[in-house]
PDB file of C-alpha atoms in Angstrom:
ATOM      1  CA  UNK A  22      13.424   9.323  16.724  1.00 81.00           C
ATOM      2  CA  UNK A  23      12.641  10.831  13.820  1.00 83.00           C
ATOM      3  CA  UNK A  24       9.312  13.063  12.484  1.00 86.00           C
ATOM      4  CA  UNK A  25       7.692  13.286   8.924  1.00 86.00           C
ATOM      5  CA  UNK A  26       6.670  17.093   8.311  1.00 91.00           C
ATOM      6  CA  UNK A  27       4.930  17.055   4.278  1.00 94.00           C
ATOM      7  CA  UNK A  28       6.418  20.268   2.552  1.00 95.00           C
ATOM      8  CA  UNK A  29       4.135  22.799   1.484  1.00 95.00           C
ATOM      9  CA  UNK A  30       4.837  21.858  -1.818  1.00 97.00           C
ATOM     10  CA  UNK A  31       2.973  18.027  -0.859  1.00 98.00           C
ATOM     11  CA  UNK A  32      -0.325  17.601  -2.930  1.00 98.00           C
ATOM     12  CA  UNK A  33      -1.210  14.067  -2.029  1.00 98.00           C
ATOM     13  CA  UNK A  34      -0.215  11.393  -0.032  1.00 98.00           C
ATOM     14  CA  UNK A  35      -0.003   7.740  -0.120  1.00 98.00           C
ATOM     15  CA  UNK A  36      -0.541   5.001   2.137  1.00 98.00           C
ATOM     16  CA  UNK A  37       0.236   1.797   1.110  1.00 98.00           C
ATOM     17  CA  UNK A  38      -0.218  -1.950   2.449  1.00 97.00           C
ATOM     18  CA  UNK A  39       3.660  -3.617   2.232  1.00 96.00           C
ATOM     19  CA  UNK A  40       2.938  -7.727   2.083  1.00 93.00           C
ATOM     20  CA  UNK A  41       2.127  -8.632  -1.460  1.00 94.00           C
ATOM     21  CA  UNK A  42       1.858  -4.734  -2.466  1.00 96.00           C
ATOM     22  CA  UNK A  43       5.438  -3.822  -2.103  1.00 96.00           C
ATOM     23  CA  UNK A  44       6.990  -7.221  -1.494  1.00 94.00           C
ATOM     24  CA  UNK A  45       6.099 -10.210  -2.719  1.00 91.00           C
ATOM     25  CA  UNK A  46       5.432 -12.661  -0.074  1.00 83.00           C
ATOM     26  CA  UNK A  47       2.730 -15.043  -1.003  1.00 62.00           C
ATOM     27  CA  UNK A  48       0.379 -13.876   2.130  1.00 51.00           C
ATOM     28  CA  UNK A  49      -2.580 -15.821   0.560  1.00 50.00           C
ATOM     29  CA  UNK A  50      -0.492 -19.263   1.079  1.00 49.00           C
ATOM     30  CA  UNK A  51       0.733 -20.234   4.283  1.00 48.00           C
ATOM     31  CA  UNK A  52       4.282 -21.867   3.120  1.00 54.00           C
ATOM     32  CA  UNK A  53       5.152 -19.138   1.021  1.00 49.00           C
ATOM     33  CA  UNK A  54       4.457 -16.625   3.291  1.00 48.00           C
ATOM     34  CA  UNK A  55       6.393 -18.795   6.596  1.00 47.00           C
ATOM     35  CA  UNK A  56       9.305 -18.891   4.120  1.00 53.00           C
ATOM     36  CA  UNK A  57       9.123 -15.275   3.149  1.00 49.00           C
ATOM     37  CA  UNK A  58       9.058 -14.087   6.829  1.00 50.00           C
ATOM     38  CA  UNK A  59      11.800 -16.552   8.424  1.00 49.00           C
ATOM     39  CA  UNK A  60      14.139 -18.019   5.441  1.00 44.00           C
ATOM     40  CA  UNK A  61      14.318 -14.573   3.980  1.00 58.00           C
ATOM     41  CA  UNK A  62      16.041 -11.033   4.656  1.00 55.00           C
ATOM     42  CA  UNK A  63      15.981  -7.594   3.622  1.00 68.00           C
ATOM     43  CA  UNK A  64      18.673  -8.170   0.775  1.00 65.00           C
ATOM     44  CA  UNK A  65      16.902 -11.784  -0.683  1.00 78.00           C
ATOM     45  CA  UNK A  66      13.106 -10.168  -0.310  1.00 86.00           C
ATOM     46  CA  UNK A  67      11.702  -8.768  -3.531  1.00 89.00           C
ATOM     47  CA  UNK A  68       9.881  -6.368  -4.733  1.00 94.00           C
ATOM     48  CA  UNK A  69       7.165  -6.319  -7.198  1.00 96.00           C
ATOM     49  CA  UNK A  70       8.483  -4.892 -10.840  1.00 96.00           C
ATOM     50  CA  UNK A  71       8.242  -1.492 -11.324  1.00 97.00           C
ATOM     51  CA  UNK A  72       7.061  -0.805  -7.463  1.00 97.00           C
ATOM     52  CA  UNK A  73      10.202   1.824  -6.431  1.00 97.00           C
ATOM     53  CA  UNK A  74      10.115   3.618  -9.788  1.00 98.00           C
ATOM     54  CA  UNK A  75       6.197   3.956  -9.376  1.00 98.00           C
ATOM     55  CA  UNK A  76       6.472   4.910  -6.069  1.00 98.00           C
ATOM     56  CA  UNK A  77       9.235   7.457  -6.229  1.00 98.00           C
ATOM     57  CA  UNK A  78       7.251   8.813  -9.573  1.00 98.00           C
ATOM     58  CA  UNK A  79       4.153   9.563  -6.660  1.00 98.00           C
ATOM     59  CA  UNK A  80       6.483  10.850  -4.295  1.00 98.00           C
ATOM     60  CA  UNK A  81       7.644  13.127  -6.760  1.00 98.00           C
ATOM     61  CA  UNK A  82       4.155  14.053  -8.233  1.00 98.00           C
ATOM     62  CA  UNK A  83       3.216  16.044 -11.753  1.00 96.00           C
ATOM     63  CA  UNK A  84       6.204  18.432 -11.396  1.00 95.00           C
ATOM     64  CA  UNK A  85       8.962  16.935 -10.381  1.00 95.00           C
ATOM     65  CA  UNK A  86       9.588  18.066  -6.589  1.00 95.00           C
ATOM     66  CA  UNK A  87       6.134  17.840  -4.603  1.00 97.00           C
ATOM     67  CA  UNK A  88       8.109  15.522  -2.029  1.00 97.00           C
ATOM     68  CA  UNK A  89       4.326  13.453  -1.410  1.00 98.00           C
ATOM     69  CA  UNK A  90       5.055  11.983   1.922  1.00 98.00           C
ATOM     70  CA  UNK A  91       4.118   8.089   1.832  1.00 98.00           C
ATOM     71  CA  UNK A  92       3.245   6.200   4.807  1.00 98.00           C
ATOM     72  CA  UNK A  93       3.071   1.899   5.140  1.00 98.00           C
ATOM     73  CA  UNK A  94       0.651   0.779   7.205  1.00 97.00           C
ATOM     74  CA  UNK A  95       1.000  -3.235   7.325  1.00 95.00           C
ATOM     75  CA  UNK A  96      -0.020  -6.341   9.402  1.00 90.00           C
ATOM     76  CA  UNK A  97       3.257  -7.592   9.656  1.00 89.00           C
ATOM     77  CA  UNK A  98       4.886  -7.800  13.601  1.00 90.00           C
ATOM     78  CA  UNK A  99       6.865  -4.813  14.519  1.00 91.00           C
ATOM     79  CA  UNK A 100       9.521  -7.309  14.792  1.00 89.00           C
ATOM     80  CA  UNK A 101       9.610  -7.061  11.036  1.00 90.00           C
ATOM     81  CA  UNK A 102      10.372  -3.527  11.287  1.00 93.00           C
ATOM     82  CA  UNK A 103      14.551  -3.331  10.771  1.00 93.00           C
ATOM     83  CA  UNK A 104      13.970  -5.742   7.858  1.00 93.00           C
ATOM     84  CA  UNK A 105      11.245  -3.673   6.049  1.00 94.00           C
ATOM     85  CA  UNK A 106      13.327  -0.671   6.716  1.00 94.00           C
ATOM     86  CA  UNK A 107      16.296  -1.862   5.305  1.00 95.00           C
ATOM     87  CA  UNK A 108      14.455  -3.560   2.407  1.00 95.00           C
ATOM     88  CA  UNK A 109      12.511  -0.131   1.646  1.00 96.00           C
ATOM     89  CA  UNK A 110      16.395   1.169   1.263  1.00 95.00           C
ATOM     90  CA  UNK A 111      18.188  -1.825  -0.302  1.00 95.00           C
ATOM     91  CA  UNK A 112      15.480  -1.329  -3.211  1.00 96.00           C
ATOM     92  CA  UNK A 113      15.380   2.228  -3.339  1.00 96.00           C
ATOM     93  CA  UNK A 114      11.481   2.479  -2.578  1.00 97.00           C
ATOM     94  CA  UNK A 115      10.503   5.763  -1.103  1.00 97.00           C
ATOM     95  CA  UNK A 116      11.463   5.755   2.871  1.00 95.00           C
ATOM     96  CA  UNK A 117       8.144   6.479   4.756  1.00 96.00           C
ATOM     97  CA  UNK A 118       6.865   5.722   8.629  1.00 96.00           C
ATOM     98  CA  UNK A 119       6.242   2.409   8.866  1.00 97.00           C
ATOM     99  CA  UNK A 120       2.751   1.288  10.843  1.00 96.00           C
ATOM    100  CA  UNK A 121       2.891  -1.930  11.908  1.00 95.00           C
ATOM    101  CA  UNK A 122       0.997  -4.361  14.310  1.00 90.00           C
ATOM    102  CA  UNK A 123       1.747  -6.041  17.755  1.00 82.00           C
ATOM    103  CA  UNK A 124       1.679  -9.729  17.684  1.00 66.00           C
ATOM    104  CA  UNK A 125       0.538 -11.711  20.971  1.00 59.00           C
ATOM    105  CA  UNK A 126      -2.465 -12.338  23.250  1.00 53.00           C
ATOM    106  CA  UNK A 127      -4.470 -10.013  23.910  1.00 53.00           C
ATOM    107  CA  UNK A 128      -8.294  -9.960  25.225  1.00 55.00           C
ATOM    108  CA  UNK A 129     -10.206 -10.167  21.953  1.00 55.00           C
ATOM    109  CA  UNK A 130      -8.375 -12.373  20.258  1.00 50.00           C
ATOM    110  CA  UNK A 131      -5.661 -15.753  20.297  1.00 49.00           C
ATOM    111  CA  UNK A 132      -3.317 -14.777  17.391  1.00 51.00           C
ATOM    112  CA  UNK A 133      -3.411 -12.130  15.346  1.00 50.00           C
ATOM    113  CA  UNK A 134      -6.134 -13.355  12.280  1.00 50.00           C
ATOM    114  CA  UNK A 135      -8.024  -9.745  12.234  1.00 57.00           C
ATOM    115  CA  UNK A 136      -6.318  -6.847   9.948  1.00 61.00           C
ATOM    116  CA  UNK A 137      -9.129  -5.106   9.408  1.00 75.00           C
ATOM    117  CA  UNK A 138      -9.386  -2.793  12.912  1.00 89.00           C
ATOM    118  CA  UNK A 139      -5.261  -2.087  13.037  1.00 92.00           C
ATOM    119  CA  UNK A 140      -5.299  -0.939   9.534  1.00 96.00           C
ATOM    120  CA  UNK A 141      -8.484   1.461   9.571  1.00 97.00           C
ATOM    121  CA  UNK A 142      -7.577   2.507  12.832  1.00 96.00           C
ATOM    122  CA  UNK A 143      -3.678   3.613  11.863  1.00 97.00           C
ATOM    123  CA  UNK A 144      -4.934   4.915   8.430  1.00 98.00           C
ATOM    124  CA  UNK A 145      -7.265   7.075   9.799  1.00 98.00           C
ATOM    125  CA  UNK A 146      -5.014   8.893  12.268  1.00 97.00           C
ATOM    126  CA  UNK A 147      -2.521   9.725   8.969  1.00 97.00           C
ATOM    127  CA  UNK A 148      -5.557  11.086   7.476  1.00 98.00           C
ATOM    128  CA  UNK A 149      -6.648  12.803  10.881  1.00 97.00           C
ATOM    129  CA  UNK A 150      -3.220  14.023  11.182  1.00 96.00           C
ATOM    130  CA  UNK A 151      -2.669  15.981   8.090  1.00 95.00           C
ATOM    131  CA  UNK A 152      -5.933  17.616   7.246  1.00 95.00           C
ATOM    132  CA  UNK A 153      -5.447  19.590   4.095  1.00 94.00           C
ATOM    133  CA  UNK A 154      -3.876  16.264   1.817  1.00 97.00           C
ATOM    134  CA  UNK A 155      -5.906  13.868  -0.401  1.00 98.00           C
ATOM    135  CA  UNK A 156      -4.539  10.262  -0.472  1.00 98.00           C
ATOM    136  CA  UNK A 157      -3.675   7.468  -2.823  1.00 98.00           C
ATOM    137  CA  UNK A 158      -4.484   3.847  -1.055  1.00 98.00           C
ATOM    138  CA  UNK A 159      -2.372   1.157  -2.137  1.00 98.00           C
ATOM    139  CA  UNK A 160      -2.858  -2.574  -1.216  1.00 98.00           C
ATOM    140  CA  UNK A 161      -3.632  -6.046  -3.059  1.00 97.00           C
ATOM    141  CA  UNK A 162      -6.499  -8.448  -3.363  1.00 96.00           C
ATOM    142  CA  UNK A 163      -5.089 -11.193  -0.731  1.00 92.00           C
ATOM    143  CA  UNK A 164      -6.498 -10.220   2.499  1.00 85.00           C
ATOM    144  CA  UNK A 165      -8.833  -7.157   3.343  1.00 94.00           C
ATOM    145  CA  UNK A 166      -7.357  -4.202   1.999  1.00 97.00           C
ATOM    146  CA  UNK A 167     -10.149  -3.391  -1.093  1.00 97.00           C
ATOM    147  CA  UNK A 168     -13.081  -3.884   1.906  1.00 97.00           C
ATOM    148  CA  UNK A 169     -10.680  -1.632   4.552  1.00 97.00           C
ATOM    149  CA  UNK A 170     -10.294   0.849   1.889  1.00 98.00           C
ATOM    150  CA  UNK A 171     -13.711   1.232   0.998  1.00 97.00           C
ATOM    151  CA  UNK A 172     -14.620   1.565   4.194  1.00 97.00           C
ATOM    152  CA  UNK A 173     -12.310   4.436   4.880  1.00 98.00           C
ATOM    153  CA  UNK A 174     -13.756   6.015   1.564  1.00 98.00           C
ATOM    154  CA  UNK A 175     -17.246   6.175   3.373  1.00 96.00           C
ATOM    155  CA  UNK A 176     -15.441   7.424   6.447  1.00 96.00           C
ATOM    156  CA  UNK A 177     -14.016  10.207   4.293  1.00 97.00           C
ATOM    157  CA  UNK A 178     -15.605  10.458   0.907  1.00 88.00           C
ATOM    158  CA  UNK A 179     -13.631  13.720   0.082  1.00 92.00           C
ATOM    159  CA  UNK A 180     -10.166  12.823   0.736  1.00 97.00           C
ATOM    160  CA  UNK A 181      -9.348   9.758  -1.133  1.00 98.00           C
ATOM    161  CA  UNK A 182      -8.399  10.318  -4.821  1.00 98.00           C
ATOM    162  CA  UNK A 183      -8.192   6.694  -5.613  1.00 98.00           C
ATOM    163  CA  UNK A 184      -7.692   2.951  -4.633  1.00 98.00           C
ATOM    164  CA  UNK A 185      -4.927   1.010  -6.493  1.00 98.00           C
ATOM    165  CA  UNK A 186      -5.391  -2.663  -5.919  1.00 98.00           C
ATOM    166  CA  UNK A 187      -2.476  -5.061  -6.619  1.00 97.00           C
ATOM    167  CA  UNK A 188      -4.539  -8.584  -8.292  1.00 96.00           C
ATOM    168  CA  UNK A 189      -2.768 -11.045  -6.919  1.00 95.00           C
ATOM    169  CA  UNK A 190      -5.472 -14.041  -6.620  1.00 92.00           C
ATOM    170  CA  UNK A 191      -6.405 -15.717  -9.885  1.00 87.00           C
ATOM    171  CA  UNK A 192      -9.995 -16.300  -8.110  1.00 91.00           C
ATOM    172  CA  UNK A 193     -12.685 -14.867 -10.281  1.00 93.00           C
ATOM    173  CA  UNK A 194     -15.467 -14.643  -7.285  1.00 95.00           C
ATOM    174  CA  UNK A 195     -12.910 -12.451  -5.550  1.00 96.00           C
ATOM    175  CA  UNK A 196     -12.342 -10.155  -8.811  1.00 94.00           C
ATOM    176  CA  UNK A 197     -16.294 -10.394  -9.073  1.00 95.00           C
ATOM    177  CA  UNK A 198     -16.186  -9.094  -5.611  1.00 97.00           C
ATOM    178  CA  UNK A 199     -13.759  -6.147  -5.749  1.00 97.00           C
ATOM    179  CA  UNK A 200     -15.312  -5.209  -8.668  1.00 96.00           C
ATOM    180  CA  UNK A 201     -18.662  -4.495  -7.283  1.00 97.00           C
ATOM    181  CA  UNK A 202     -16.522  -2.337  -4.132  1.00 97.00           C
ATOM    182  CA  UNK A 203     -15.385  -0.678  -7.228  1.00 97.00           C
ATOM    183  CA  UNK A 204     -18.695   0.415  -7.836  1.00 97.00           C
ATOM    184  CA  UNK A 205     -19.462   1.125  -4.482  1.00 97.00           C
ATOM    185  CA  UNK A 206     -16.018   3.320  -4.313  1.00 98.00           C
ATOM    186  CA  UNK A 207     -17.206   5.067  -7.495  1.00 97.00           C
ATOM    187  CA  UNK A 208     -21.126   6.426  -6.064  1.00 95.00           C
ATOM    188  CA  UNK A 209     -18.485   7.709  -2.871  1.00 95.00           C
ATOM    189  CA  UNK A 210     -16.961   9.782  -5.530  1.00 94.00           C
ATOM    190  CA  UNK A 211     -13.272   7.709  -5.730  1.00 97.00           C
ATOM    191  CA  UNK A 212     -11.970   5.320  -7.724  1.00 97.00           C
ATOM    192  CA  UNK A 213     -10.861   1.797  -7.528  1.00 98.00           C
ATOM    193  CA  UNK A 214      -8.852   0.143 -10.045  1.00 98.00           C
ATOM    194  CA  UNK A 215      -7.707  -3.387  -9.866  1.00 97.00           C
ATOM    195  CA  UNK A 216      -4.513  -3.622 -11.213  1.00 97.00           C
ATOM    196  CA  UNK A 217      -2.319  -6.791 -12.543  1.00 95.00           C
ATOM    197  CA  UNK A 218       0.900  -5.169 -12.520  1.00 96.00           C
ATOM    198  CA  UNK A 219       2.665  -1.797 -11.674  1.00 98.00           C
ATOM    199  CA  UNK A 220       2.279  -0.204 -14.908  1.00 97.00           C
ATOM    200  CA  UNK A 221      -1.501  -0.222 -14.760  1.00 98.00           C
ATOM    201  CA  UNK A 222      -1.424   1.923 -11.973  1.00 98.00           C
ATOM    202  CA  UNK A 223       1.367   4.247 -13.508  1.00 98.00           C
ATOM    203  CA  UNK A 224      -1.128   4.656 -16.188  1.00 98.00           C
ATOM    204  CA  UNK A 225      -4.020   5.578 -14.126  1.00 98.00           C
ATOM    205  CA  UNK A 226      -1.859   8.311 -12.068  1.00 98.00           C
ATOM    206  CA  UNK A 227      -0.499   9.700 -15.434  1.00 98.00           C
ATOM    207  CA  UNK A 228      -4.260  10.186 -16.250  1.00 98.00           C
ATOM    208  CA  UNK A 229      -5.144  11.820 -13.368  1.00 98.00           C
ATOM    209  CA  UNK A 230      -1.668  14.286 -13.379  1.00 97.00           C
ATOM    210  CA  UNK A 231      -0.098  12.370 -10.196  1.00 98.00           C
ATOM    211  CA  UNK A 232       2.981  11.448 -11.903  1.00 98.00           C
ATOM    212  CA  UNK A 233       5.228  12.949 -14.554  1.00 95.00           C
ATOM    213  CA  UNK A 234       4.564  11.052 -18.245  1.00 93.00           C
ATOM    214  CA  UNK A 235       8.327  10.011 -18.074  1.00 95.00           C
ATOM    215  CA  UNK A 236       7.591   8.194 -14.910  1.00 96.00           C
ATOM    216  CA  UNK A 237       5.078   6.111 -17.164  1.00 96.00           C
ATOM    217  CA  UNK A 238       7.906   4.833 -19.526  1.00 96.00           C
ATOM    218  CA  UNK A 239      10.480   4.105 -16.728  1.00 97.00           C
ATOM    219  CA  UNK A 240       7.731   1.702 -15.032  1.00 97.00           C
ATOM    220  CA  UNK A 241       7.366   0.076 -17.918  1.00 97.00           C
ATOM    221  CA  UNK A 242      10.367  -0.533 -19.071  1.00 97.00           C
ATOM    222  CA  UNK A 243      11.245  -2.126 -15.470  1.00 96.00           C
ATOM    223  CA  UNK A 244       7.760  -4.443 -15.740  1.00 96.00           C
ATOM    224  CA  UNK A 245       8.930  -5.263 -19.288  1.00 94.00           C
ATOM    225  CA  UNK A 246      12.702  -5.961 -17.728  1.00 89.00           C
ATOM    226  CA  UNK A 247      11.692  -8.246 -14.519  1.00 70.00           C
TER     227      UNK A 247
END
């Protein structure tokens, strides 16, 4: 097996949802995401523009050479897990653990419809497991991530820098609705910002001094290029 042990030079870290985050999938439609997950591979699977430069650019951090550790935590099978792997590499996205759920029966539930409980239960033992690093959440506005996140914000109101949330439903009672956890996530002293594409976010970091301003043009350019 192998371990992840952050440097000491690590100031953050990030932990980011994969299915319509990282890879576009179509998880809020049922066709698109059946042909994503069993017409597709880790070579034919893409990736949103500007994700791996983005990524890499918080991996990186301000100076250069912070080597922030960044961790996926996803409801996807563990079957999944040689194709993400392989994707993450084939698309030169920052290689991370990868968290991801059991599929089957189980006591509490037929198939797997809840994300909510696997996703605030593995993000909280990253957070429990490195004590002295603030975090970046990443995920989009399909499913639950900007409720899990803000949840996890109460849990730990001084450890979460942000919340970058990937729009990806043109429904403006669900905008309405992130926006007012926005709100929330702002009186718990974070930040959420819904973002359309990857740039928005590269902005944002740049702000704050997560990322080098270099960084900000290279994302561009590769959201202006897809």
């Amino acid at each position: 097996g192998r371990v992840l042990v952050p440097p000491a030079t690590a100031r953050l870290g990030v932990i980011s949802d994969l299915d319509d985050t990282v890879v576009q999938t179509g998880a809020t439609d049922a066709r698109s995401l059946f042909r994503s997950v069993f017409l597709t591979n880790a070579r034919t699977r893409l990736p949103f523009a500007g994700v791996a430069t983005l990524y890499r650019a918080l991996q990186a951090g301000a100076d250069g050479d912070q080597k922030n550790p960044v961790f996926y935590v996803s409801s996807s099978p563990w079957n999944l897990y040689d194709i993400l792997s392989e994707f993450l590499a084939v698309r030169e996205i920052p290689e991370g653990p990868l968290l991801l759920r059991d599929w089957g029966l189980s006591e509490r539930e037929l198939l797997p419809t809840s994300h909510g409980s696997h996703k605030i239960a593995a993000i909280r033992d990253i957070i429990d497991l490195y004590p002295t690093l603030p975090f970046i959440l990443i995920g989009d506005s399909g499913q639950e991530d900007p409720e899990i996140y803000r949840e996890i914000v109460g849990q730990y109101p001084s450890r979460i820098l942000a919340i970058y949330i990937r729009n990806v439903t043109p429904d403006p009672t669900r905008s309405g609705r992130i926006r007012e956890l926005a709100r929330e996530v702002s009186a718990a002293h974070s930040e959420l910002v819904l973002a359309a594409e990857s740039g928005e976010v590269a902005a944002h970091a740049l702000d704050r001094g997560w990322i080098d301003g270099s960084a900000l043009q290279q994302v561009l350019a590769d959201v202006r290029g897809s």
